[in-house]
Coordinates of C-alpha atoms (C1' of nucleotides) in Angstrom, one line a residue:
Chain A
X1 CA -0.1 22.1 -31.3
X2 CA -3.8 21.5 -29.6
X3 CA -4.8 19.1 -32.0
X4 CA -7.7 17.3 -30.9
X5 CA -7.3 18.0 -27.2
X6 CA -10.8 20.1 -27.5
X7 CA -14.0 19.6 -29.3
X8 CA -17.1 18.0 -28.6
X9 CA -18.1 14.3 -28.1
X10 CA -17.0 11.9 -25.6
X11 CA -12.8 12.2 -24.8
X12 CA -10.4 11.0 -22.4
X13 CA -10.4 13.0 -19.2
X14 CA -6.3 13.3 -19.8
X15 CA -7.1 15.0 -23.3
X16 CA -9.7 17.3 -21.9
X17 CA -7.1 18.3 -19.1
X18 CA -4.6 19.1 -21.6
X19 CA -6.8 20.9 -24.0
X20 CA -8.1 22.8 -21.1
X21 CA -4.6 24.0 -19.9
X22 CA -3.5 24.8 -23.7
X23 CA -6.6 27.1 -23.6
X24 CA -5.7 28.6 -20.3
X25 CA -2.2 29.1 -21.5
X26 CA -3.3 30.5 -24.8
X27 CA -5.5 33.0 -23.2
X28 CA -3.2 34.0 -21.0
X29 CA -5.5 35.3 -18.0
X30 CA -7.6 34.3 -15.5
X31 CA -11.3 32.8 -16.8
X32 CA -14.7 32.1 -15.5
X33 CA -15.8 28.5 -15.8
X34 CA -18.1 29.8 -19.0
X35 CA -15.3 31.0 -20.9
X36 CA -13.3 27.9 -20.3
X37 CA -16.6 25.9 -21.8
X38 CA -16.3 27.8 -24.7
X39 CA -12.8 27.8 -25.2
X40 CA -12.3 24.2 -24.9
X41 CA -15.5 23.8 -26.2
X42 CA -15.9 20.7 -24.3
X43 CA -19.2 19.8 -22.1
X44 CA -20.0 22.1 -19.6
X45 CA -20.7 19.2 -16.7
X46 CA -17.3 17.8 -17.7
X47 CA -15.3 21.3 -17.3
X48 CA -17.3 21.7 -14.0
X49 CA -16.0 18.1 -13.0
X50 CA -12.5 18.5 -14.2
X51 CA -12.1 22.3 -12.6
X52 CA -12.8 20.4 -9.3
X53 CA -10.4 17.8 -9.3
X54 CA -7.5 20.3 -10.8
X55 CA -8.4 22.8 -8.1
X56 CA -7.9 20.3 -5.1
X57 CA -5.2 18.7 -6.9
X58 CA -3.5 22.9 -6.8
X59 CA -3.3 22.7 -10.8
X60 CA -5.9 25.5 -10.8
X61 CA -6.2 28.3 -8.6
X62 CA -9.6 30.2 -8.0
X63 CA -9.1 33.4 -7.2
X64 CA -11.3 36.1 -4.9
X65 CA -12.9 37.2 -8.3
X66 CA -14.0 33.5 -8.9
X67 CA -11.7 33.5 -12.1
X68 CA -9.5 30.5 -12.7
X69 CA -6.1 30.1 -13.6
X70 CA -3.3 28.1 -13.6
X71 CA -1.9 27.2 -9.4
X72 CA 1.1 26.4 -7.3
X73 CA 1.8 23.1 -8.5
X74 CA 2.5 24.3 -12.1
X75 CA 4.9 26.5 -10.7
X76 CA 6.5 23.9 -8.9
X77 CA 6.4 21.3 -11.6
X78 CA 8.1 24.6 -14.2
X79 CA 10.8 25.0 -11.7
X80 CA 11.8 21.2 -11.6
X81 CA 11.5 21.4 -15.2
X82 CA 14.0 24.4 -15.3
X83 CA 16.7 22.5 -12.9
X84 CA 16.4 19.6 -14.7
X85 CA 16.8 20.4 -18.2
X86 CA 20.7 20.7 -18.6
X87 CA 20.8 23.1 -21.6
X88 CA 17.8 25.5 -20.5
X89 CA 20.0 25.9 -17.1
X90 CA 22.9 26.4 -18.4
X91 CA 21.4 28.9 -21.1
X92 CA 19.2 31.1 -18.5
X93 CA 23.1 31.1 -16.5
X94 CA 24.0 32.7 -19.4
X95 CA 21.1 34.8 -19.7
X96 CA 21.5 36.6 -16.2
X97 CA 24.5 37.1 -16.9
X98 CA 24.0 39.1 -20.4
X99 CA 21.1 40.8 -18.6
X100 CA 23.1 42.1 -15.5
X101 CA 25.9 43.1 -18.1
X102 CA 24.1 45.0 -20.1
X103 CA 21.1 46.0 -18.8
X104 CA 18.3 44.6 -21.6
X105 CA 16.2 42.0 -21.9
X106 CA 17.8 38.6 -23.0
X107 CA 16.0 35.6 -24.1
X108 CA 16.2 32.1 -25.1
X109 CA 13.8 31.3 -28.3
X110 CA 13.0 27.7 -29.9
X111 CA 10.4 26.8 -32.5
X112 CA 7.5 25.0 -31.1
X113 CA 6.1 22.9 -34.0
X114 CA 5.8 25.6 -36.7
X115 CA 5.5 28.8 -34.2
X116 CA 8.2 30.5 -32.4
X117 CA 8.1 30.7 -28.6
X118 CA 10.5 32.3 -25.8
X119 CA 11.4 30.0 -23.6
X120 CA 13.2 31.7 -21.1
X121 CA 13.4 35.5 -20.6
X122 CA 15.4 37.7 -18.3
X123 CA 14.5 41.4 -17.9
X124 CA 16.8 43.8 -16.5
X125 CA 15.6 45.6 -13.3
X126 CA 14.3 48.8 -15.2
X127 CA 11.0 50.1 -15.2
X128 CA 10.5 50.0 -19.0
X129 CA 11.9 47.0 -20.0
X130 CA 10.8 45.2 -23.2
X131 CA 9.2 42.0 -22.4
X132 CA 7.4 39.2 -24.0
X133 CA 5.6 36.2 -22.4
X134 CA 7.1 32.9 -22.1
X135 CA 5.9 30.1 -24.2
X136 CA 3.6 32.4 -25.9
X137 CA 3.4 30.8 -29.3
X138 CA 3.9 33.5 -32.2
X139 CA 4.3 33.5 -35.9
X140 CA 7.8 32.5 -36.8
X141 CA 8.2 35.5 -39.6
X142 CA 7.5 38.3 -37.3
X143 CA 10.4 37.5 -35.2
X144 CA 14.6 38.2 -35.6
X145 CA 15.2 34.6 -34.2
X146 CA 12.5 33.1 -36.4
X147 CA 15.2 34.1 -39.4
X148 CA 17.7 32.5 -37.6
X149 CA 15.8 29.5 -36.5
X150 CA 14.9 28.7 -40.4
X151 CA 18.5 28.4 -41.4
X152 CA 18.6 26.7 -44.5
X153 CA 14.7 26.7 -45.3
X154 CA 14.3 28.3 -49.2
X155 CA 11.2 29.7 -50.4
X156 CA 9.4 26.4 -51.0
X157 CA 10.7 24.7 -48.0
X158 CA 8.9 28.0 -45.9
X159 CA 5.8 27.8 -48.0
X160 CA 6.0 24.1 -46.9
X161 CA 6.7 24.8 -43.2
X162 CA 5.1 28.4 -42.4
X163 CA 1.0 28.6 -42.5
X164 CA 0.1 31.5 -44.6
X165 CA -2.0 33.6 -42.5
X166 CA 2.1 33.8 -40.4
X167 CA 2.9 36.0 -42.6
X168 CA 0.7 38.7 -41.7
X169 CA 2.0 40.9 -39.2
X170 CA 0.0 42.6 -36.2
X171 CA -0.3 45.9 -38.4
X172 CA -2.2 44.0 -41.3
X173 CA 1.0 44.2 -43.6
X174 CA 2.4 41.3 -45.3
X175 CA 5.8 40.0 -45.4
X176 CA 6.7 38.6 -48.6
X177 CA 7.9 34.8 -48.5
X178 CA 10.7 35.9 -50.9
X179 CA 11.8 38.9 -48.5
X180 CA 11.9 36.4 -45.4
X181 CA 13.8 33.7 -47.2
X182 CA 16.3 36.3 -48.0
X183 CA 16.6 37.8 -44.7
X184 CA 17.1 34.1 -43.1
X185 CA 19.9 33.6 -45.8
X186 CA 21.5 36.7 -44.8
X187 CA 21.5 35.8 -41.0
X188 CA 23.0 32.8 -41.9
X189 CA 25.8 34.0 -43.9
X190 CA 26.7 36.9 -41.3
X191 CA 25.5 35.0 -38.2
X192 CA 23.0 36.8 -36.7
X193 CA 19.8 38.6 -37.4
X194 CA 18.3 42.3 -36.5
X195 CA 14.9 43.1 -37.0
X196 CA 13.6 47.0 -36.4
X197 CA 10.1 47.7 -35.2
X198 CA 8.9 44.7 -36.8
X199 CA 6.0 44.0 -34.5
X200 CA 6.1 46.8 -32.2
X201 CA 7.5 49.9 -34.1
X202 CA 9.6 50.9 -31.0
X203 CA 11.2 46.9 -30.4
X204 CA 14.6 46.1 -31.9
X205 CA 15.4 42.1 -31.7
X206 CA 19.3 40.9 -32.0
X207 CA 19.2 37.1 -32.5
X208 CA 22.0 34.6 -32.3
X209 CA 22.1 30.8 -33.4
X210 CA 22.7 28.2 -30.5
X211 CA 23.6 24.8 -32.5
X212 CA 23.5 21.4 -31.6
X213 CA 26.0 19.2 -32.1
X214 CA 25.3 18.5 -35.9
X215 CA 25.4 22.2 -36.4
X216 CA 21.8 22.6 -36.9
X217 CA 20.2 25.6 -35.1
X218 CA 18.0 24.7 -32.1
X219 CA 17.4 27.7 -30.5
X220 CA 18.5 31.3 -30.5
X221 CA 19.6 33.8 -27.9
X222 CA 18.3 37.5 -28.4
X223 CA 18.2 40.9 -26.9
X224 CA 15.3 42.8 -27.3
X225 CA 16.2 46.5 -27.0
X226 CA 14.7 49.9 -27.8
X227 CA 14.8 50.7 -31.2
X228 CA 16.8 54.1 -30.9
X229 CA 19.9 52.2 -30.3
X230 CA 22.8 53.4 -31.9
X231 CA 25.1 51.1 -34.6
X232 CA 28.0 51.0 -32.1
X233 CA 26.2 49.9 -29.3
X234 CA 24.0 47.6 -31.3
X235 CA 27.5 46.2 -32.9
X236 CA 28.5 45.7 -29.3
X237 CA 25.5 43.2 -28.5
X238 CA 25.7 41.3 -31.6
X239 CA 29.6 40.4 -30.3
X240 CA 28.4 39.7 -26.9
X241 CA 25.4 37.4 -28.0
X242 CA 27.2 35.7 -30.7
X243 CA 30.0 34.8 -27.9
X244 CA 27.3 33.7 -25.6
X245 CA 26.0 31.7 -28.7
X246 CA 29.1 29.9 -29.4
X247 CA 29.8 29.2 -25.2
X248 CA 25.8 27.2 -25.9
X249 CA 26.3 25.6 -28.2
X250 CA 29.5 23.5 -28.1
X251 CA 29.2 21.7 -25.0
X252 CA 26.0 20.9 -25.9
X253 CA 27.1 17.5 -25.7
X254 CA 25.0 14.6 -23.9
X255 CA 23.1 17.2 -21.9
X256 CA 19.2 17.0 -21.9
X257 CA 17.1 16.8 -24.9
Chain B
X1 CA -1.3 15.5 0.1
X2 CA -1.9 12.8 -2.6
X3 CA -4.7 11.2 -1.7
X4 CA -6.0 8.7 -3.5
X5 CA -4.5 9.6 -6.9
X6 CA -1.9 6.7 -6.5
X7 CA -2.8 3.3 -6.0
X8 CA -4.2 0.3 -7.6
X9 CA -7.5 -0.5 -9.4
X10 CA -9.3 1.3 -12.3
X11 CA -8.8 5.4 -11.6
X12 CA -9.4 8.0 -13.7
X13 CA -7.0 9.6 -16.4
X14 CA -6.9 12.6 -14.4
X15 CA -6.4 11.3 -11.2
X16 CA -3.5 8.6 -12.7
X17 CA -1.8 12.3 -14.2
X18 CA -2.0 13.9 -11.1
X19 CA -0.4 11.6 -9.1
X20 CA 2.2 10.7 -11.6
X21 CA 3.0 14.5 -11.6
X22 CA 2.9 14.4 -8.0
X23 CA 5.8 11.5 -7.8
X24 CA 7.8 12.9 -10.5
X25 CA 8.1 16.3 -8.4
X26 CA 8.4 14.3 -5.1
X27 CA 11.4 12.2 -6.4
X28 CA 12.6 15.4 -7.7
X29 CA 14.6 13.5 -10.4
X30 CA 14.3 12.5 -13.8
X31 CA 13.2 8.4 -13.7
X32 CA 12.7 5.5 -15.7
X33 CA 9.0 4.3 -16.9
X34 CA 9.6 1.5 -14.6
X35 CA 10.7 3.7 -11.4
X36 CA 7.2 5.8 -12.2
X37 CA 5.0 2.2 -12.2
X38 CA 6.5 1.4 -8.8
X39 CA 6.5 5.1 -7.3
X40 CA 2.2 5.3 -8.7
X41 CA 1.5 1.9 -7.8
X42 CA -0.4 2.2 -11.0
X43 CA -0.9 -0.8 -13.5
X44 CA 2.2 -1.0 -16.3
X45 CA 0.1 -0.6 -19.2
X46 CA -1.6 2.4 -17.9
X47 CA 1.5 4.2 -17.3
X48 CA 2.8 3.6 -20.6
X49 CA -0.3 5.3 -22.4
X50 CA -0.4 8.0 -19.9
X51 CA 3.0 8.6 -20.4
X52 CA 2.7 8.6 -24.2
X53 CA 0.4 11.4 -24.2
X54 CA 1.5 13.6 -21.9
X55 CA 5.1 13.3 -23.9
X56 CA 3.2 14.6 -27.2
X57 CA 1.5 17.2 -25.3
X58 CA 5.1 18.7 -23.9
X59 CA 4.1 18.1 -20.3
X60 CA 7.0 15.4 -19.8
X61 CA 10.5 15.2 -21.8
X62 CA 12.2 12.2 -22.2
X63 CA 16.0 13.1 -22.4
X64 CA 18.6 11.5 -23.8
X65 CA 19.2 8.9 -21.7
X66 CA 15.5 7.7 -21.9
X67 CA 14.8 9.1 -18.5
X68 CA 11.4 11.2 -18.0
X69 CA 10.8 14.3 -16.4
X70 CA 8.7 17.6 -16.8
X71 CA 8.6 19.1 -20.2
X72 CA 8.7 22.7 -21.4
X73 CA 4.7 23.4 -21.0
X74 CA 4.9 23.1 -17.2
X75 CA 7.7 25.9 -17.4
X76 CA 5.1 27.7 -19.5
X77 CA 2.3 26.7 -17.2
X78 CA 4.3 28.1 -14.1
X79 CA 5.4 31.1 -15.6
X80 CA 1.7 31.9 -15.8
X81 CA 1.0 31.1 -12.4
X82 CA 3.8 33.6 -11.6
X83 CA 2.7 36.4 -13.2
X84 CA -0.8 36.4 -12.6
X85 CA -0.6 35.6 -8.7
X86 CA -0.3 39.3 -7.6
X87 CA 0.9 38.7 -3.8
X88 CA 3.1 35.9 -5.9
X89 CA 4.0 38.8 -8.2
X90 CA 4.7 41.3 -5.7
X91 CA 6.8 38.9 -3.5
X92 CA 8.8 37.7 -5.9
X93 CA 9.7 41.7 -6.9
X94 CA 10.8 42.2 -3.5
X95 CA 12.7 39.2 -3.1
X96 CA 15.2 40.2 -6.1
X97 CA 15.4 43.3 -4.5
X98 CA 16.5 41.9 -1.1
X99 CA 18.9 39.2 -2.9
X100 CA 20.5 41.9 -5.4
X101 CA 21.1 44.0 -2.2
X102 CA 22.2 41.9 0.5
X103 CA 23.6 39.0 -1.9
X104 CA 22.2 36.2 0.3
X105 CA 19.4 33.6 -0.9
X106 CA 15.8 34.9 -0.2
X107 CA 12.9 32.9 0.0
X108 CA 9.0 33.3 0.3
X109 CA 7.7 30.3 2.0
X110 CA 4.2 29.2 3.0
X111 CA 2.4 25.9 4.2
X112 CA 0.6 23.5 2.1
X113 CA -1.2 21.0 4.0
X114 CA 0.8 20.3 7.3
X115 CA 3.9 21.1 5.2
X116 CA 6.2 24.1 4.5
X117 CA 7.3 24.3 1.3
X118 CA 9.4 27.4 -0.7
X119 CA 7.1 29.0 -2.7
X120 CA 9.7 31.5 -4.3
X121 CA 13.8 31.3 -4.1
X122 CA 16.1 34.1 -5.1
X123 CA 19.6 33.1 -5.1
X124 CA 22.6 35.5 -5.5
X125 CA 24.9 34.8 -8.3
X126 CA 27.7 33.6 -6.2
X127 CA 29.1 30.3 -6.0
X128 CA 28.1 28.6 -3.1
X129 CA 25.0 30.4 -1.8
X130 CA 22.7 28.2 0.3
X131 CA 19.3 27.1 -1.5
X132 CA 16.3 24.5 -1.2
X133 CA 14.1 23.5 -3.7
X134 CA 11.2 25.2 -4.4
X135 CA 8.1 23.4 -3.8
X136 CA 9.3 20.9 -1.9
X137 CA 7.1 20.0 1.3
X138 CA 9.4 19.9 4.4
X139 CA 8.5 19.1 7.8
X140 CA 7.7 22.6 9.8
X141 CA 9.5 21.9 12.8
X142 CA 12.8 21.8 10.8
X143 CA 12.6 25.4 9.7
X144 CA 12.7 28.9 11.1
X145 CA 9.6 29.9 9.0
X146 CA 7.8 27.0 10.6
X147 CA 7.9 28.8 13.7
X148 CA 6.5 32.0 12.3
X149 CA 3.6 30.4 10.1
X150 CA 2.4 28.6 13.6
X151 CA 2.0 31.5 15.4
X152 CA -0.8 31.1 17.6
X153 CA -0.2 27.2 17.7
X154 CA 0.0 26.1 21.3
X155 CA 1.2 22.3 22.3
X156 CA -2.0 20.9 21.6
X157 CA -3.2 22.2 18.8
X158 CA 0.8 21.3 17.2
X159 CA -0.1 17.9 18.8
X160 CA -3.2 17.8 16.4
X161 CA -1.3 19.5 13.3
X162 CA 2.1 18.5 12.8
X163 CA 2.8 14.3 12.3
X164 CA 4.9 12.8 15.1
X165 CA 7.3 11.8 13.0
X166 CA 8.0 15.5 11.6
X167 CA 9.6 16.6 14.7
X168 CA 12.6 14.2 13.9
X169 CA 15.0 16.1 12.5
X170 CA 17.3 14.7 9.6
X171 CA 19.9 14.1 12.2
X172 CA 17.8 11.8 14.0
X173 CA 17.6 14.1 16.5
X174 CA 13.8 14.9 18.1
X175 CA 12.8 18.1 18.7
X176 CA 10.5 18.3 21.8
X177 CA 6.8 19.4 21.2
X178 CA 7.2 22.0 23.9
X179 CA 10.2 24.0 23.1
X180 CA 8.8 23.9 19.4
X181 CA 5.9 25.8 21.1
X182 CA 8.1 28.2 23.0
X183 CA 9.8 29.2 19.8
X184 CA 6.7 29.7 18.0
X185 CA 5.7 32.1 20.7
X186 CA 8.7 33.7 21.3
X187 CA 9.0 34.5 17.7
X188 CA 5.5 35.7 17.8
X189 CA 6.7 37.8 20.7
X190 CA 9.7 39.4 19.3
X191 CA 8.8 39.4 15.3
X192 CA 10.8 37.3 14.0
X193 CA 12.7 33.5 13.9
X194 CA 15.9 32.5 13.6
X195 CA 17.3 28.8 13.4
X196 CA 20.9 27.7 13.5
X197 CA 22.5 24.3 12.0
X198 CA 19.0 22.8 12.7
X199 CA 18.7 20.4 9.7
X200 CA 22.0 21.4 7.9
X201 CA 24.9 22.6 10.5
X202 CA 26.1 25.6 8.5
X203 CA 22.7 27.4 7.8
X204 CA 20.9 30.1 9.6
X205 CA 17.7 30.9 8.7
X206 CA 16.1 34.4 9.6
X207 CA 12.2 34.7 8.8
X208 CA 9.5 36.9 9.4
X209 CA 5.6 36.9 8.6
X210 CA 3.8 38.2 6.0
X211 CA -0.2 38.7 7.3
X212 CA -3.3 38.9 5.7
X213 CA -6.0 41.5 5.8
X214 CA -7.0 39.8 9.4
X215 CA -3.5 39.4 11.1
X216 CA -2.8 36.2 10.5
X217 CA 0.4 35.0 9.2
X218 CA -0.3 33.6 5.4
X219 CA 3.4 33.4 4.5
X220 CA 7.2 34.3 5.5
X221 CA 10.1 36.0 3.7
X222 CA 13.0 34.4 5.1
X223 CA 17.1 34.5 4.3
X224 CA 19.2 31.9 4.4
X225 CA 22.6 32.7 5.5
X226 CA 25.7 30.6 6.5
X227 CA 26.1 29.8 10.4
X228 CA 28.7 32.3 10.6
X229 CA 26.7 35.1 10.2
X230 CA 28.0 37.8 13.1
X231 CA 25.3 39.5 15.5
X232 CA 25.4 42.3 14.1
X233 CA 24.7 41.3 10.1
X234 CA 22.1 38.9 11.8
X235 CA 20.7 42.3 13.4
X236 CA 20.6 44.2 10.2
X237 CA 19.2 41.6 8.2
X238 CA 16.1 41.1 10.5
X239 CA 15.3 44.4 10.5
X240 CA 15.4 44.5 6.6
X241 CA 13.5 41.3 6.6
X242 CA 11.0 42.7 8.9
X243 CA 10.1 46.1 6.8
X244 CA 10.0 43.9 3.7
X245 CA 7.0 41.8 5.7
X246 CA 5.5 44.9 6.6
X247 CA 5.1 46.0 2.8
X248 CA 4.3 42.9 1.7
X249 CA 1.2 42.6 4.5
X250 CA -0.2 45.6 3.8
X251 CA -1.4 46.1 0.4
X252 CA -2.4 42.4 0.3
X253 CA -5.8 43.6 0.2
X254 CA -7.7 41.9 -2.9
X255 CA -5.0 40.3 -4.4
X256 CA -4.6 37.0 -5.8
X257 CA -5.4 33.6 -3.7
Chain C
dT1 C1' -42.4 41.2 -8.7
dG2 C1' -41.7 38.1 -12.7
dT3 C1' -39.2 36.4 -16.3
dG4 C1' -35.2 35.0 -18.9
dA5 C1' -30.2 34.3 -18.4
dT6 C1' -26.9 32.4 -16.1
dT7 C1' -24.2 29.7 -12.8
dG8 C1' -23.9 25.7 -10.6
dT9 C1' -25.3 20.4 -9.1
dC10 C1' -26.7 16.1 -9.5
dT11 C1' -28.2 11.4 -11.6
dG12 C1' -28.3 7.5 -14.8
dG13 C1' -27.0 5.3 -19.4
dT14 C1' -23.5 3.8 -22.1
dA15 C1' -19.4 4.4 -25.2
dT16 C1' -14.8 4.3 -23.7
dT17 C1' -11.0 3.8 -21.4
dT18 C1' -8.3 1.4 -18.1
dC19 C1' -6.3 -2.6 -16.8
dG20 C1' -4.7 -7.4 -16.6
dG21 C1' -2.0 -10.6 -19.1
dA22 C1' -0.1 -12.6 -22.9
dC23 C1' 3.4 -11.8 -26.1
dA24 C1' 7.9 -10.3 -28.1
dC25 C1' 12.1 -8.9 -27.5
dA26 C1' 16.3 -7.4 -25.4
dA27 C1' 19.3 -7.3 -21.7
dT28 C1' 21.8 -10.2 -17.8
dT29 C1' 23.2 -13.9 -15.5
dC30 C1' 24.9 -18.2 -14.5
Chain D
dG1 C1' 23.6 -20.9 -24.2
dA2 C1' 19.7 -21.2 -21.3
dA3 C1' 17.4 -19.1 -18.2
dT4 C1' 16.5 -15.2 -16.0
dT5 C1' 14.8 -10.8 -15.7
dG6 C1' 13.6 -6.3 -17.7
dT7 C1' 11.2 -3.1 -21.1
dG8 C1' 7.8 -1.9 -24.5
dT9 C1' 3.6 -3.4 -27.2
dC10 C1' -1.0 -4.9 -28.2
dC11 C1' -6.0 -6.6 -26.9
dG12 C1' -10.1 -8.1 -25.3
dA13 C1' -13.3 -7.5 -21.1
dA14 C1' -16.0 -4.6 -18.2
dA15 C1' -15.9 -1.4 -14.5
dT16 C1' -16.7 3.3 -15.2
dA17 C1' -15.8 8.2 -16.2
dC18 C1' -17.7 11.0 -19.2
dC19 C1' -21.3 13.4 -21.1
dA20 C1' -26.6 15.3 -22.2
dG21 C1' -29.9 16.7 -20.1
dA22 C1' -32.7 17.9 -16.3
dC23 C1' -33.4 21.1 -12.3
dA24 C1' -32.2 24.7 -8.8
dA25 C1' -30.5 28.6 -7.4
dT26 C1' -28.7 33.3 -8.3
dC27 C1' -28.4 37.0 -10.8
dA28 C1' -30.0 40.6 -14.1
dC29 C1' -33.1 43.7 -15.4
dA30 C1' -37.5 45.8 -16.5

DNA sequence: TGTGATTGTCTGGTATTTCGGACACAATTC
DNA sequence: GAATTGTGTCCGAAATACCAGACAATCACA
């Protein structure tokens, strides 16, 4: 992802900005200028200058505690994106519907490079819904959606595509690529994937594919529910998701991207 | 707003990018490179290069029809902003609640420079809810919220602050600054403002203040409802909004911003 | 209060990026 | 099919934005 957008040596302002925002997103919390300098590896004086520019533009905001984070403008731009990407806009309506109907967190997930990201997330208005952060890059093997998104990948292809370290779960345990490949082909044949307590212990994820015109999986929608779910409800949710997945697949005609 | 972020002559890449994104936001729809060049007044070759860089970074996306608009990354950054700005996050929960309860569009509005902008908008899931675009700068006198946000401004202060042309409604009709000042002081004394059919004919807006610690109005929350609303329901919504406004005002202690 | 670390500002030189304009190619128009 | 207009790429020159580093101000702590 972030290629040479950070690092020392003279760089274009625009690349520095991109690197800066990527870092901010990656850490996912307000940071001090000092921290920003460390994260981006950019020259101190440059960072000060860029930050000043971005603050003035409303791309960043300085909070009362002096820390920096994204500003209003980013929200506006992001909202513009959501409105104008046909596929995303349609998916969002479906997620809202699913979450309203079943009171579970529903998400739209996609690949970004060799990582999995949550593109959209709708949480039910209940106190302890399980969430995960929009846009955060996560190793593919950690997720149910990953098993759907990598449809068609065999062990060799996996080895080439997925970074070695991504097979190691937060717990330290290692997923065997062969097992992962088996999960993938099972997902392909049954049309959905379920993981239980993979990264979390208490979470259970159910993912189904959304396909483009050529039948390739381009995204997934998933429910994230408590691991204590019973089989009957799980089957019901699978059914509901599959239906939604089909709906989002077919009309994906000329929409955006 | 957009100061020297557009225009001819040599400019920093970062300023060009800011100008480019501002233009995209202002037009509010996907555009061709040609159009971008016109909008930003930037050199053609520069625009091509910046666009390429931004596309690669995922800040922009090229759609199937070749037009450009904001990309995924902006959505991620915007989501980060929403999560981490305490005040915004709290306001959002309140809006969701209000909209769920009363099935009307509710919004959080603020000033940005000498313009009014919708910072957050929650629409009820019904077919013909009245909406307005998040982040779009609108002349202050066109709105109910404007009458609340400018609390304390007399005719002279208005004259100094609000651009002359902003008093002209889309219909071509002109709002008299004196009338506007009267609306403002009425809003201050009754604690809310209502406008009926101001820009739209069919829309009715109800706005109440959210105050910072010093008592200054820093934002409004409002309902946008159909103009056919009856007095009783309107009174009820005013009451509900006022309560919400009070809730958002008090604890605004050390929040963000 | 002294000493060292941290944070923020400023300035000048130069490695680099921006920009103008030329060029190639495609799409229209006459 | 010639002429015109629109779109995208490439290149060299030079204006300048980025960076290093010096300095000032503030803080931390003994």
